[in-house]
PDB file of C-alpha atoms in Angstrom:
ATOM      1  CA  MET E 967      81.649 109.204 117.237  1.00 73.00           C
ATOM      2  CA  THR E 968      81.417 112.045 114.723  1.00 85.00           C
ATOM      3  CA  GLU E 969      83.796 110.181 112.425  1.00 86.00           C
ATOM      4  CA  LEU E 970      81.586 107.105 112.499  1.00 87.00           C
ATOM      5  CA  ILE E 971      78.502 109.155 111.649  1.00 92.00           C
ATOM      6  CA  LEU E 972      80.245 110.945 108.769  1.00 92.00           C
ATOM      7  CA  ALA E 973      81.616 107.702 107.341  1.00 90.00           C
ATOM      8  CA  SER E 974      78.237 105.978 107.719  1.00 92.00           C
ATOM      9  CA  VAL E 975      76.437 108.801 105.935  1.00 95.00           C
ATOM     10  CA  ALA E 976      79.026 108.789 103.129  1.00 94.00           C
ATOM     11  CA  ILE E 977      78.789 105.035 102.656  1.00 93.00           C
ATOM     12  CA  GLY E 978      74.994 105.187 102.871  1.00 95.00           C
ATOM     13  CA  ILE E 979      74.794 107.843 100.145  1.00 96.00           C
ATOM     14  CA  PHE E 980      77.143 105.806  97.955  1.00 94.00           C
ATOM     15  CA  ILE E 981      75.133 102.609  98.427  1.00 95.00           C
ATOM     16  CA  ILE E 982      71.769 104.312  97.874  1.00 96.00           C
ATOM     17  CA  TYR E 983      73.043 106.001  94.695  1.00 95.00           C
ATOM     18  CA  ASN E 984      74.279 102.669  93.343  1.00 93.00           C
ATOM     19  CA  ILE E 985      71.044 100.874  94.219  1.00 94.00           C
ATOM     20  CA  VAL E 986      69.000 103.569  92.475  1.00 94.00           C
ATOM     21  CA  MET E 987      71.253 103.418  89.393  1.00 93.00           C
ATOM     22  CA  PHE E 988      71.028  99.627  89.338  1.00 92.00           C
ATOM     23  CA  CYS E 989      67.234  99.732  89.605  1.00 93.00           C
ATOM     24  CA  LEU E 990      66.933 102.377  86.873  1.00 92.00           C
ATOM     25  CA  PHE E 991      69.564 101.207  84.390  1.00 90.00           C
ATOM     26  CA  GLY E 992      70.749  97.739  85.377  1.00 89.00           C
ATOM     27  CA  MET E 993      74.415  96.994  86.033  1.00 87.00           C
ATOM     28  CA  PRO E 994      76.425  99.981  84.771  1.00 86.00           C
ATOM     29  CA  ALA E 995      79.675  99.428  82.916  1.00 84.00           C
ATOM     30  CA  SER E 996      81.279 101.699  85.515  1.00 86.00           C
ATOM     31  CA  LEU E 997      80.182 104.151  88.164  1.00 89.00           C
ATOM     32  CA  SER E 998      81.266 107.002  85.892  1.00 89.00           C
ATOM     33  CA  ASN E 999      78.917 105.810  83.152  1.00 89.00           C
ATOM     34  CA  THR E1000      75.948 106.596  85.371  1.00 91.00           C
ATOM     35  CA  TYR E1001      76.570 110.252  84.446  1.00 91.00           C
ATOM     36  CA  TYR E1002      75.689 109.405  80.847  1.00 90.00           C
ATOM     37  CA  TYR E1003      72.799 107.137  81.817  1.00 91.00           C
ATOM     38  CA  LEU E1004      71.238 109.982  83.787  1.00 91.00           C
ATOM     39  CA  ASN E1005      71.841 112.533  81.012  1.00 88.00           C
ATOM     40  CA  ASN E1006      70.369 110.238  78.370  1.00 87.00           C
ATOM     41  CA  ARG E1007      67.194 109.601  80.357  1.00 87.00           C
ATOM     42  CA  TRP E1008      66.791 113.121  81.796  1.00 86.00           C
ATOM     43  CA  PRO E1009      68.958 115.689  79.953  1.00 90.00           C
ATOM     44  CA  GLY E1010      70.949 117.821  82.338  1.00 87.00           C
ATOM     45  CA  SER E1011      70.627 115.460  85.305  1.00 86.00           C
ATOM     46  CA  GLY E1012      74.223 114.189  85.216  1.00 86.00           C
ATOM     47  CA  TRP E1013      74.956 116.606  88.043  1.00 92.00           C
ATOM     48  CA  ALA E1014      73.637 113.906  90.409  1.00 93.00           C
ATOM     49  CA  PHE E1015      76.798 111.858  89.723  1.00 93.00           C
ATOM     50  CA  THR E1016      79.013 114.879  90.392  1.00 93.00           C
ATOM     51  CA  LEU E1017      77.138 115.770  93.559  1.00 95.00           C
ATOM     52  CA  MET E1018      77.225 112.211  94.885  1.00 95.00           C
ATOM     53  CA  MET E1019      80.967 111.852  94.291  1.00 95.00           C
ATOM     54  CA  MET E1020      81.750 115.224  95.879  1.00 95.00           C
ATOM     55  CA  VAL E1021      79.555 114.648  98.925  1.00 96.00           C
ATOM     56  CA  VAL E1022      80.840 111.115  99.511  1.00 96.00           C
ATOM     57  CA  SER E1023      84.479 112.192  99.118  1.00 95.00           C
ATOM     58  CA  GLY E1024      83.986 115.253 101.278  1.00 94.00           C
ATOM     59  CA  LEU E1025      82.291 113.328 104.058  1.00 95.00           C
ATOM     60  CA  LEU E1026      84.761 110.453 103.952  1.00 93.00           C
ATOM     61  CA  VAL E1027      88.059 112.339 104.013  1.00 93.00           C
ATOM     62  CA  TYR E1028      87.964 113.444 107.677  1.00 92.00           C
ATOM     63  CA  PRO E1029      87.015 110.069 109.219  1.00 92.00           C
ATOM     64  CA  TRP E1030      89.505 108.267 107.015  1.00 90.00           C
ATOM     65  CA  ILE E1031      92.356 110.575 108.041  1.00 89.00           C
ATOM     66  CA  HIS E1032      91.268 110.301 111.671  1.00 88.00           C
ATOM     67  CA  VAL E1033      91.410 106.507 111.477  1.00 85.00           C
ATOM     68  CA  SER E1034      94.869 106.781 109.916  1.00 82.00           C
ATOM     69  CA  TYR E1035      96.123 108.669 112.971  1.00 82.00           C
ATOM     70  CA  GLN E1036      94.792 106.003 115.351  1.00 80.00           C
ATOM     71  CA  ILE E1037      96.588 102.986 113.873  1.00 78.00           C
ATOM     72  CA  SER E1038     100.029 103.309 115.465  1.00 72.00           C
ATOM     73  CA  ASP E1039     102.772 105.735 116.487  1.00 73.00           C
ATOM     74  CA  TRP E1040     103.997 106.199 112.924  1.00 74.00           C
ATOM     75  CA  SER E1041     100.563 106.277 111.275  1.00 71.00           C
ATOM     76  CA  HIS E1042     100.299 110.072 111.228  1.00 75.00           C
ATOM     77  CA  TYR E1043     102.409 109.792 108.068  1.00 80.00           C
ATOM     78  CA  LEU E1044      99.487 108.034 106.363  1.00 82.00           C
ATOM     79  CA  GLY E1045      97.161 111.045 106.450  1.00 84.00           C
ATOM     80  CA  PHE E1046      98.052 112.195 102.952  1.00 90.00           C
ATOM     81  CA  LEU E1047      96.887 108.913 101.383  1.00 92.00           C
ATOM     82  CA  PRO E1048      93.166 109.292 102.246  1.00 93.00           C
ATOM     83  CA  PHE E1049      93.365 112.993 101.438  1.00 94.00           C
ATOM     84  CA  MET E1050      94.801 112.269  97.997  1.00 95.00           C
ATOM     85  CA  ALA E1051      92.354 109.410  97.329  1.00 95.00           C
ATOM     86  CA  CYS E1052      89.350 111.621  98.138  1.00 95.00           C
ATOM     87  CA  SER E1053      90.821 114.603  96.279  1.00 95.00           C
ATOM     88  CA  MET E1054      91.278 112.491  93.175  1.00 95.00           C
ATOM     89  CA  LEU E1055      87.639 111.368  93.420  1.00 94.00           C
ATOM     90  CA  ILE E1056      86.568 115.000  93.513  1.00 95.00           C
ATOM     91  CA  PHE E1057      88.536 115.581  90.301  1.00 93.00           C
ATOM     92  CA  VAL E1058      86.779 112.547  88.807  1.00 92.00           C
ATOM     93  CA  SER E1059      83.445 114.143  89.659  1.00 92.00           C
ATOM     94  CA  ILE E1060      84.475 117.512  88.211  1.00 91.00           C
ATOM     95  CA  ALA E1061      85.298 115.828  84.892  1.00 88.00           C
ATOM     96  CA  PRO E1062      82.294 113.518  84.442  1.00 87.00           C
ATOM     97  CA  ASN E1063      81.911 113.787  80.656  1.00 85.00           C
ATOM     98  CA  PHE E1064      84.992 111.693  79.953  1.00 85.00           C
ATOM     99  CA  ARG E1065      83.599 110.108  76.781  1.00 83.00           C
ATOM    100  CA  THR E1066      82.948 113.309  74.874  1.00 82.00           C
ATOM    101  CA  GLU E1067      86.072 115.402  75.485  1.00 77.00           C
ATOM    102  CA  LYS E1068      89.624 114.086  75.158  1.00 78.00           C
ATOM    103  CA  GLY E1069      91.243 116.480  77.663  1.00 83.00           C
ATOM    104  CA  ILE E1070      88.615 115.679  80.242  1.00 88.00           C
ATOM    105  CA  GLU E1071      88.985 111.962  79.543  1.00 87.00           C
ATOM    106  CA  ALA E1072      92.637 112.088  80.608  1.00 87.00           C
ATOM    107  CA  VAL E1073      91.805 113.952  83.834  1.00 90.00           C
ATOM    108  CA  HIS E1074      88.921 111.622  84.652  1.00 90.00           C
ATOM    109  CA  MET E1075      90.762 108.387  83.963  1.00 90.00           C
ATOM    110  CA  TRP E1076      94.059 109.338  85.602  1.00 92.00           C
ATOM    111  CA  CYS E1077      92.375 110.692  88.711  1.00 93.00           C
ATOM    112  CA  ALA E1078      90.244 107.554  89.026  1.00 92.00           C
ATOM    113  CA  LYS E1079      93.331 105.359  88.753  1.00 92.00           C
ATOM    114  CA  LEU E1080      95.333 107.496  91.191  1.00 94.00           C
ATOM    115  CA  SER E1081      92.479 107.445  93.687  1.00 94.00           C
ATOM    116  CA  ALA E1082      92.440 103.657  93.573  1.00 91.00           C
ATOM    117  CA  VAL E1083      96.226 103.509  93.969  1.00 92.00           C
ATOM    118  CA  PHE E1084      96.223 105.847  96.996  1.00 93.00           C
ATOM    119  CA  ALA E1085      93.394 103.879  98.606  1.00 91.00           C
ATOM    120  CA  LEU E1086      95.056 100.503  98.011  1.00 86.00           C
ATOM    121  CA  VAL E1087      98.421 101.764  99.264  1.00 87.00           C
ATOM    122  CA  TRP E1088      96.680 102.968 102.431  1.00 87.00           C
ATOM    123  CA  VAL E1089      95.085  99.538 102.871  1.00 82.00           C
ATOM    124  CA  ALA E1090      98.435  97.809 102.300  1.00 79.00           C
ATOM    125  CA  VAL E1091     100.318 100.029 104.766  1.00 82.00           C
ATOM    126  CA  ALA E1092      97.608 100.446 107.396  1.00 79.00           C
ATOM    127  CA  CYS E1093      96.625  96.789 107.426  1.00 72.00           C
ATOM    128  CA  TRP E1094     100.092  95.219 107.374  1.00 67.00           C
ATOM    129  CA  LYS E1095      99.269  93.082 110.408  1.00 66.00           C
ATOM    130  CA  ILE E1096      96.524  91.338 108.479  1.00 65.00           C
ATOM    131  CA  ALA E1097      98.419  91.209 105.188  1.00 63.00           C
ATOM    132  CA  TYR E1098      96.683  88.037 104.039  1.00 67.00           C
ATOM    133  CA  ILE E1099      93.553  90.139 103.485  1.00 69.00           C
ATOM    134  CA  ILE E1100      95.275  92.330 100.877  1.00 68.00           C
ATOM    135  CA  PRO E1101      95.470  89.691  98.111  1.00 77.00           C
ATOM    136  CA  LEU E1102      91.830  88.865  98.812  1.00 79.00           C
ATOM    137  CA  TRP E1103      90.919  92.559  98.628  1.00 77.00           C
ATOM    138  CA  ILE E1104      92.821  93.016  95.361  1.00 81.00           C
ATOM    139  CA  GLY E1105      91.171  89.873  93.993  1.00 83.00           C
ATOM    140  CA  LEU E1106      87.752  91.212  94.963  1.00 84.00           C
ATOM    141  CA  CYS E1107      88.496  94.555  93.286  1.00 82.00           C
ATOM    142  CA  TRP E1108      89.649  92.735  90.165  1.00 81.00           C
ATOM    143  CA  LEU E1109      86.530  90.554  90.163  1.00 83.00           C
ATOM    144  CA  ILE E1110      84.268  93.588  90.484  1.00 81.00           C
ATOM    145  CA  ALA E1111      86.161  95.339  87.681  1.00 79.00           C
ATOM    146  CA  TRP E1112      85.886  92.251  85.488  1.00 78.00           C
ATOM    147  CA  LEU E1113      82.185  91.798  86.196  1.00 79.00           C
ATOM    148  CA  THR E1114      81.423  95.445  85.442  1.00 75.00           C
ATOM    149  CA  LYS E1115      83.601  95.442  82.322  1.00 66.00           C
ATOM    150  CA  THR E1116      85.807  98.232  83.694  1.00 58.00           C
ATOM    151  CA  MET E1117      88.905  96.341  82.653  1.00 56.00           C
ATOM    152  CA  LYS E1118      87.600  95.914  79.112  1.00 57.00           C
ATOM    153  CA  SER E1119      87.121  99.617  78.414  1.00 53.00           C
TER     154      SER E1119
END
């Protein structure tokens, strides 16, 4: 039950943050750009992006690993995937000013990509019984990326 509460709080924070950003600034080019939107409107307030990413990742890692252990007899090997996905998101949040500094841009972009890879690999391995969902999930991720211009940047 604790895992469900933690995951629900994490997802709730993520959704509320995105709704607030959408209401304030419209559809952002990417979630990471909300750091700049906040700093442009209220200088020094980009920390809200960092805090949101850290809290969501921190709250989500335990329930996600716990779910990984419940899938099957061999699923305890999957625990590193959620850990790495959430860890990479924390690195993304530590390096939010990816547009202004080249070294930070590499950390931010690579960690964001690695987080997505670890998460999608977990979905592919953990959900192998419902494998037809994976192409739909990848298509949905691609559609969201295309609509938010993530693929164009």
